[in-house]
Amino acid sequence: MHIVHTLAELRHVLRHAERPVFVPTMGNLHAGHLALLAQGRPLGDVSVASIFVNRLQFLPHEDFDSYPRTFEADRAALEQAGCDVLFAPREADLYPEPQVYKVAPDPALADLLEGSFRPGFFTGVCTVVMKLFMAVFAGKPHGTAMFGKKDYQQLMVVRGLVRQFALPIDIVAGETQRAEDGLALSSRNRYLSEAERAEALHLSLALRALGRDALAAAHALPAQGPALEAAAQAALAARGWQPDYLTVRRRADLLPPQAGDGAGALVVLGAARLGGTRLIDNLEI
Ligand code: PAF
């Protein structure tokens, strides 16, 4: 596996590649990242993973400084998984000057849900994703980039970015990987204490229950959805969580369901804080 830090090094090792497959990450890799790599590798002629904790997508009070940085373990995991190139830029490689040009996503999508609780988050994501795409794919006839469904809204925002800028890149989604008890794998799970880890599966259980209730009320969801969501949030809050949202949305645009939207068209999404850790999850129903 080639390990490169600068754009020039990356372009050099990719000079003969025609169809790179790219897995962007912020490191602290888990089975979800490795599943994306395994799914993506057959789709191109060279696999590239990046590790970069992107300051632009963190709010000042968020966990940029404490975000787990586990480079050696990540490098070993990627090597073992057969990754061809690891791109690990330093901050000065990707942001050699203050990043004043930014990529602003569609507010109709990006200001909802995660965007409403983390203002500017998706602008930070789109800006770094565009820079990473340019680094990996510039001059290539075609590319593939892998994104996990765990960050459902991010996946949709990135699909919109690729569509609107007509980038010759396929965005391929990977299924959420879960621990045995159902907790979605996430780098932030390592912030959980033992007791919180045992409790954490209740976010996915709450989403499952909300999904069941939503399907049972599918004929009347526009009217009944808000009450179902409020009940789901209250149940989680009663267990000691601080929910940001638990909600039923349309897969197509993440707006509340309209009459006629039913099974196969919906997704339940949730974000909630357990102690000091904010977890997100979702379930297509
Ligand atoms: O999903 C992530 O890990 C990040 O948001 C990404 C896509 C690597 C951009 O920093």
GROMACS .gro file of C-alpha atoms and ligand atoms in nm:
model
  295
    1MET     CA    1   0.000   0.000   0.000
    2HIS     CA    2   0.130   0.344  -0.092
    3ILE     CA    3   0.099   0.601   0.185
    4VAL     CA    4   0.097   0.958   0.057
    5HIS     CA    5   0.040   1.293   0.222
    6THR     CA    6   0.056   1.561  -0.047
    7LEU     CA    7  -0.158   1.618  -0.354
    8ALA     CA    8   0.151   1.587  -0.574
    9GLU     CA    9   0.238   1.246  -0.424
   10LEU     CA   10  -0.121   1.128  -0.463
   11ARG     CA   11  -0.137   1.235  -0.827
   12HIS     CA   12   0.195   1.064  -0.892
   13VAL     CA   13   0.088   0.726  -0.752
   14LEU     CA   14  -0.245   0.752  -0.934
   15ARG     CA   15  -0.094   0.862  -1.267
   16HIS     CA   16  -0.181   0.535  -1.448
   17ALA     CA   17  -0.518   0.481  -1.277
   18GLU     CA   18  -0.823   0.524  -1.498
   19ARG     CA   19  -1.108   0.432  -1.264
   20PRO     CA   20  -1.015   0.495  -0.902
   21VAL     CA   21  -1.245   0.380  -0.623
   22PHE     CA   22  -1.235   0.614  -0.328
   23VAL     CA   23  -1.337   0.571   0.037
   24PRO     CA   24  -1.313   0.905   0.220
   25THR     CA   25  -1.287   0.875   0.599
   26MET     CA   26  -1.190   1.068   0.907
   27GLY     CA   27  -0.998   0.767   1.036
   28ASN     CA   28  -1.056   0.558   1.347
   29LEU     CA   29  -1.165   0.290   1.106
   30HIS     CA   30  -1.415   0.022   1.193
   31ALA     CA   31  -1.586  -0.262   1.008
   32GLY     CA   32  -1.817  -0.013   0.834
   33HIS     CA   33  -1.525   0.158   0.659
   34LEU     CA   34  -1.365  -0.174   0.570
   35ALA     CA   35  -1.695  -0.302   0.428
   36LEU     CA   36  -1.708   0.006   0.202
   37LEU     CA   37  -1.357  -0.070   0.083
   38ALA     CA   38  -1.440  -0.437   0.018
   39GLN     CA   39  -1.758  -0.341  -0.170
   40GLY     CA   40  -1.577  -0.075  -0.371
   41ARG     CA   41  -1.255  -0.251  -0.469
   42PRO     CA   42  -1.404  -0.454  -0.758
   43LEU     CA   43  -1.558  -0.136  -0.902
   44GLY     CA   44  -1.234   0.025  -1.020
   45ASP     CA   45  -0.869  -0.029  -1.105
   46VAL     CA   46  -0.716   0.118  -0.790
   47SER     CA   47  -0.856   0.168  -0.439
   48VAL     CA   48  -0.784   0.483  -0.242
   49ALA     CA   49  -0.882   0.558   0.117
   50SER     CA   50  -0.831   0.895   0.276
   51ILE     CA   51  -0.791   0.980   0.641
   52PHE     CA   52  -0.847   1.344   0.723
   53VAL     CA   53  -1.026   1.495   1.021
   54ASN     CA   54  -1.187   1.793   0.854
   55ARG     CA   55  -1.194   2.094   1.082
   56LEU     CA   56  -1.443   2.271   0.851
   57GLN     CA   57  -1.728   2.033   0.939
   58PHE     CA   58  -1.701   2.078   1.316
   59LEU     CA   59  -1.868   2.355   1.513
   60PRO     CA   60  -1.645   2.533   1.766
   61HIS     CA   61  -1.796   2.342   2.062
   62GLU     CA   62  -1.776   2.003   1.889
   63ASP     CA   63  -1.517   1.727   1.917
   64PHE     CA   64  -1.261   1.824   1.652
   65ASP     CA   65  -0.972   1.820   1.901
   66SER     CA   66  -1.074   1.498   2.075
   67TYR     CA   67  -1.186   1.312   1.760
   68PRO     CA   68  -1.004   0.976   1.780
   69ARG     CA   69  -0.689   0.976   1.571
   70THR     CA   70  -0.558   0.620   1.539
   71PHE     CA   71  -0.334   0.638   1.234
   72GLU     CA   72  -0.118   0.330   1.298
   73ALA     CA   73  -0.415   0.099   1.357
   74ASP     CA   74  -0.597   0.249   1.056
   75ARG     CA   75  -0.293   0.203   0.833
   76ALA     CA   76  -0.260  -0.162   0.938
   77ALA     CA   77  -0.632  -0.228   0.884
   78LEU     CA   78  -0.627  -0.074   0.536
   79GLU     CA   79  -0.313  -0.262   0.441
   80GLN     CA   80  -0.469  -0.590   0.552
   81ALA     CA   81  -0.790  -0.510   0.366
   82GLY     CA   82  -0.597  -0.472   0.041
   83CYS     CA   83  -0.621  -0.096  -0.001
   84ASP     CA   84  -0.384   0.026  -0.273
   85VAL     CA   85  -0.333   0.388  -0.166
   86LEU     CA   86  -0.378   0.565   0.166
   87PHE     CA   87  -0.404   0.942   0.127
   88ALA     CA   88  -0.346   1.107   0.465
   89PRO     CA   89  -0.302   1.477   0.406
   90ARG     CA   90  -0.193   1.707   0.684
   91GLU     CA   91  -0.407   2.011   0.738
   92ALA     CA   92  -0.155   2.228   0.547
   93ASP     CA   93  -0.171   1.989   0.250
   94LEU     CA   94  -0.545   2.021   0.208
   95TYR     CA   95  -0.588   2.374   0.343
   96PRO     CA   96  -0.260   2.551   0.261
   97GLU     CA   97  -0.443   2.881   0.305
   98PRO     CA   98  -0.769   2.970   0.481
   99GLN     CA   99  -1.049   2.801   0.284
  100VAL     CA  100  -1.258   3.103   0.190
  101TYR     CA  101  -1.413   2.944  -0.120
  102LYS     CA  102  -1.669   2.691  -0.003
  103VAL     CA  103  -1.916   2.452  -0.163
  104ALA     CA  104  -2.265   2.533  -0.037
  105PRO     CA  105  -2.517   2.248  -0.072
  106ASP     CA  106  -2.888   2.286  -0.146
  107PRO     CA  107  -3.034   2.438   0.172
  108ALA     CA  108  -3.364   2.257   0.109
  109LEU     CA  109  -3.178   1.937   0.191
  110ALA     CA  110  -2.877   2.049   0.392
  111ASP     CA  111  -3.055   2.274   0.641
  112LEU     CA  112  -3.281   1.991   0.764
  113LEU     CA  113  -3.212   1.743   1.044
  114GLU     CA  114  -2.832   1.728   1.090
  115GLY     CA  115  -2.796   2.067   0.925
  116SER     CA  116  -3.040   2.231   1.162
  117PHE     CA  117  -2.852   2.101   1.467
  118ARG     CA  118  -2.505   2.144   1.316
  119PRO     CA  119  -2.523   2.462   1.107
  120GLY     CA  120  -2.256   2.472   0.838
  121PHE     CA  121  -2.183   2.100   0.876
  122PHE     CA  122  -2.274   2.007   0.520
  123THR     CA  123  -2.091   2.306   0.372
  124GLY     CA  124  -1.782   2.175   0.552
  125VAL     CA  125  -1.847   1.824   0.423
  126CYS     CA  126  -1.912   1.935   0.063
  127THR     CA  127  -1.606   2.158   0.059
  128VAL     CA  128  -1.369   1.885   0.173
  129VAL     CA  129  -1.539   1.620  -0.040
  130MET     CA  130  -1.498   1.841  -0.348
  131LYS     CA  131  -1.131   1.894  -0.264
  132LEU     CA  132  -1.078   1.522  -0.206
  133PHE     CA  133  -1.263   1.435  -0.528
  134MET     CA  134  -1.044   1.679  -0.722
  135ALA     CA  135  -0.735   1.526  -0.562
  136VAL     CA  136  -0.830   1.166  -0.644
  137PHE     CA  137  -1.031   1.196  -0.965
  138ALA     CA  138  -0.904   1.502  -1.158
  139GLY     CA  139  -0.810   1.397  -1.509
  140LYS     CA  140  -0.962   1.051  -1.472
  141PRO     CA  141  -1.231   0.937  -1.715
  142HIS     CA  142  -1.441   0.788  -1.437
  143GLY     CA  143  -1.444   0.726  -1.066
  144THR     CA  144  -1.644   0.569  -0.786
  145ALA     CA  145  -1.678   0.702  -0.433
  146MET     CA  146  -1.819   0.501  -0.146
  147PHE     CA  147  -2.039   0.648   0.128
  148GLY     CA  148  -2.213   0.466   0.413
  149LYS     CA  149  -2.589   0.481   0.463
  150LYS     CA  150  -2.532   0.543   0.832
  151ASP     CA  151  -2.479   0.909   0.735
  152TYR     CA  152  -2.793   0.902   0.524
  153GLN     CA  153  -2.832   1.275   0.479
  154GLN     CA  154  -2.462   1.314   0.396
  155LEU     CA  155  -2.501   1.048   0.127
  156MET     CA  156  -2.792   1.242  -0.025
  157VAL     CA  157  -2.609   1.574  -0.006
  158VAL     CA  158  -2.303   1.425  -0.179
  159ARG     CA  159  -2.524   1.271  -0.449
  160GLY     CA  160  -2.669   1.618  -0.509
  161LEU     CA  161  -2.319   1.769  -0.528
  162VAL     CA  162  -2.209   1.516  -0.790
  163ARG     CA  163  -2.528   1.564  -0.992
  164GLN     CA  164  -2.522   1.945  -0.988
  165PHE     CA  165  -2.154   1.971  -1.081
  166ALA     CA  166  -2.189   1.685  -1.334
  167LEU     CA  167  -1.887   1.508  -1.185
  168PRO     CA  168  -1.800   1.181  -1.362
  169ILE     CA  169  -1.819   0.994  -1.033
  170ASP     CA  170  -2.058   0.720  -0.925
  171ILE     CA  171  -2.163   0.748  -0.563
  172VAL     CA  172  -2.216   0.397  -0.427
  173ALA     CA  173  -2.388   0.347  -0.092
  174GLY     CA  174  -2.284   0.087   0.163
  175GLU     CA  175  -2.523  -0.061   0.418
  176THR     CA  176  -2.482   0.041   0.780
  177GLN     CA  177  -2.271  -0.209   0.971
  178ARG     CA  178  -2.400  -0.292   1.319
  179ALA     CA  179  -2.269  -0.450   1.636
  180GLU     CA  180  -2.442  -0.773   1.740
  181ASP     CA  181  -2.691  -0.585   1.956
  182GLY     CA  182  -2.788  -0.356   1.669
  183LEU     CA  183  -2.583  -0.044   1.752
  184ALA     CA  184  -2.466   0.119   1.429
  185LEU     CA  185  -2.086   0.118   1.410
  186SER     CA  186  -1.940   0.465   1.447
  187SER     CA  187  -1.607   0.615   1.544
  188ARG     CA  188  -1.788   0.808   1.815
  189ASN     CA  189  -1.900   0.485   1.989
  190ARG     CA  190  -1.559   0.478   2.154
  191TYR     CA  191  -1.661   0.783   2.361
  192LEU     CA  192  -1.926   0.572   2.538
  193SER     CA  193  -1.869   0.444   2.891
  194GLU     CA  194  -1.950   0.077   2.957
  195ALA     CA  195  -2.295   0.165   3.090
  196GLU     CA  196  -2.362   0.401   2.798
  197ARG     CA  197  -2.250   0.138   2.550
  198ALA     CA  198  -2.507  -0.103   2.697
  199GLU     CA  199  -2.775   0.164   2.667
  200ALA     CA  200  -2.672   0.280   2.319
  201LEU     CA  201  -2.859   0.010   2.131
  202HIS     CA  202  -3.183   0.179   2.237
  203LEU     CA  203  -3.142   0.438   1.961
  204SER     CA  204  -3.173   0.168   1.695
  205LEU     CA  205  -3.455   0.002   1.892
  206ALA     CA  206  -3.642   0.334   1.909
  207LEU     CA  207  -3.601   0.382   1.534
  208ARG     CA  208  -3.724   0.030   1.469
  209ALA     CA  209  -4.031   0.091   1.687
  210LEU     CA  210  -4.100   0.426   1.520
  211GLY     CA  211  -4.066   0.259   1.180
  212ARG     CA  212  -4.318  -0.009   1.278
  213ASP     CA  213  -4.563   0.254   1.408
  214ALA     CA  214  -4.517   0.463   1.096
  215LEU     CA  215  -4.591   0.172   0.865
  216ALA     CA  216  -4.895   0.076   1.070
  217ALA     CA  217  -5.024   0.432   1.031
  218ALA     CA  218  -4.900   0.474   0.674
  219HIS     CA  219  -5.243   0.576   0.541
  220ALA     CA  220  -5.255   0.870   0.786
  221LEU     CA  221  -4.888   0.958   0.832
  222PRO     CA  222  -4.907   1.328   0.739
  223ALA     CA  223  -5.155   1.375   1.026
  224GLN     CA  224  -5.023   1.118   1.274
  225GLY     CA  225  -4.648   1.134   1.207
  226PRO     CA  226  -4.569   1.423   1.444
  227ALA     CA  227  -4.741   1.251   1.739
  228LEU     CA  228  -4.560   0.924   1.669
  229GLU     CA  229  -4.229   1.110   1.653
  230ALA     CA  230  -4.299   1.298   1.975
  231ALA     CA  231  -4.383   0.972   2.154
  232ALA     CA  232  -4.063   0.807   2.027
  233GLN     CA  233  -3.854   1.103   2.145
  234ALA     CA  234  -4.025   1.106   2.483
  235ALA     CA  235  -3.959   0.733   2.529
  236LEU     CA  236  -3.589   0.782   2.457
  237ALA     CA  237  -3.572   1.090   2.679
  238ALA     CA  238  -3.728   0.887   2.961
  239ARG     CA  239  -3.426   0.655   2.938
  240GLY     CA  240  -3.191   0.949   2.994
  241TRP     CA  241  -3.117   1.044   2.633
  242GLN     CA  242  -3.139   1.396   2.492
  243PRO     CA  243  -3.291   1.344   2.147
  244ASP     CA  244  -3.230   1.604   1.875
  245TYR     CA  245  -3.478   1.434   1.644
  246LEU     CA  246  -3.645   1.101   1.575
  247THR     CA  247  -3.841   1.142   1.259
  248VAL     CA  248  -4.006   0.970   0.965
  249ARG     CA  249  -3.909   1.118   0.629
  250ARG     CA  250  -3.936   1.045   0.260
  251ARG     CA  251  -3.625   0.881   0.119
  252ALA     CA  252  -3.641   1.100  -0.190
  253ASP     CA  253  -3.598   1.441  -0.024
  254LEU     CA  254  -3.602   1.389   0.353
  255LEU     CA  255  -3.923   1.592   0.383
  256PRO     CA  256  -4.215   1.473   0.597
  257PRO     CA  257  -4.429   1.209   0.425
  258GLN     CA  258  -4.723   1.309   0.211
  259ALA     CA  259  -5.041   1.111   0.153
  260GLY     CA  260  -4.952   0.801  -0.047
  261ASP     CA  261  -4.590   0.775   0.074
  262GLY     CA  262  -4.567   0.432   0.232
  263ALA     CA  263  -4.347   0.126   0.266
  264GLY     CA  264  -4.038   0.144   0.046
  265ALA     CA  265  -4.044   0.523   0.025
  266LEU     CA  266  -3.964   0.614   0.383
  267VAL     CA  267  -3.672   0.631   0.620
  268VAL     CA  268  -3.669   0.691   0.995
  269LEU     CA  269  -3.376   0.896   1.117
  270GLY     CA  270  -3.258   0.981   1.464
  271ALA     CA  271  -2.992   1.177   1.645
  272ALA     CA  272  -2.964   1.183   2.021
  273ARG     CA  273  -2.710   1.254   2.288
  274LEU     CA  274  -2.623   0.993   2.548
  275GLY     CA  275  -2.410   1.157   2.815
  276GLY     CA  276  -2.154   1.356   2.619
  277THR     CA  277  -2.183   1.149   2.300
  278ARG     CA  278  -2.408   1.238   2.008
  279LEU     CA  279  -2.514   0.930   1.809
  280ILE     CA  280  -2.704   0.914   1.481
  281ASP     CA  281  -2.873   0.625   1.306
  282ASN     CA  282  -3.145   0.555   1.051
  283LEU     CA  283  -3.350   0.276   0.905
  284GLU     CA  284  -3.511   0.251   0.563
  285ILE     CA  285  -3.865   0.119   0.596
  286PAF     O1  286  -1.832   1.070   0.675
  286PAF     C1  287  -1.718   1.115   0.703
  286PAF     O2  288  -1.634   1.048   0.762
  286PAF     C2  289  -1.683   1.257   0.663
  286PAF     O3  290  -1.794   1.340   0.672
  286PAF     C3  291  -1.616   1.266   0.525
  286PAF     C4  292  -1.710   1.221   0.414
  286PAF     C5  293  -1.491   1.181   0.523
  286PAF     C6  294  -1.577   1.411   0.496
  286PAF     O4  295  -1.489   1.461   0.593
   0.00000   0.00000   0.00000
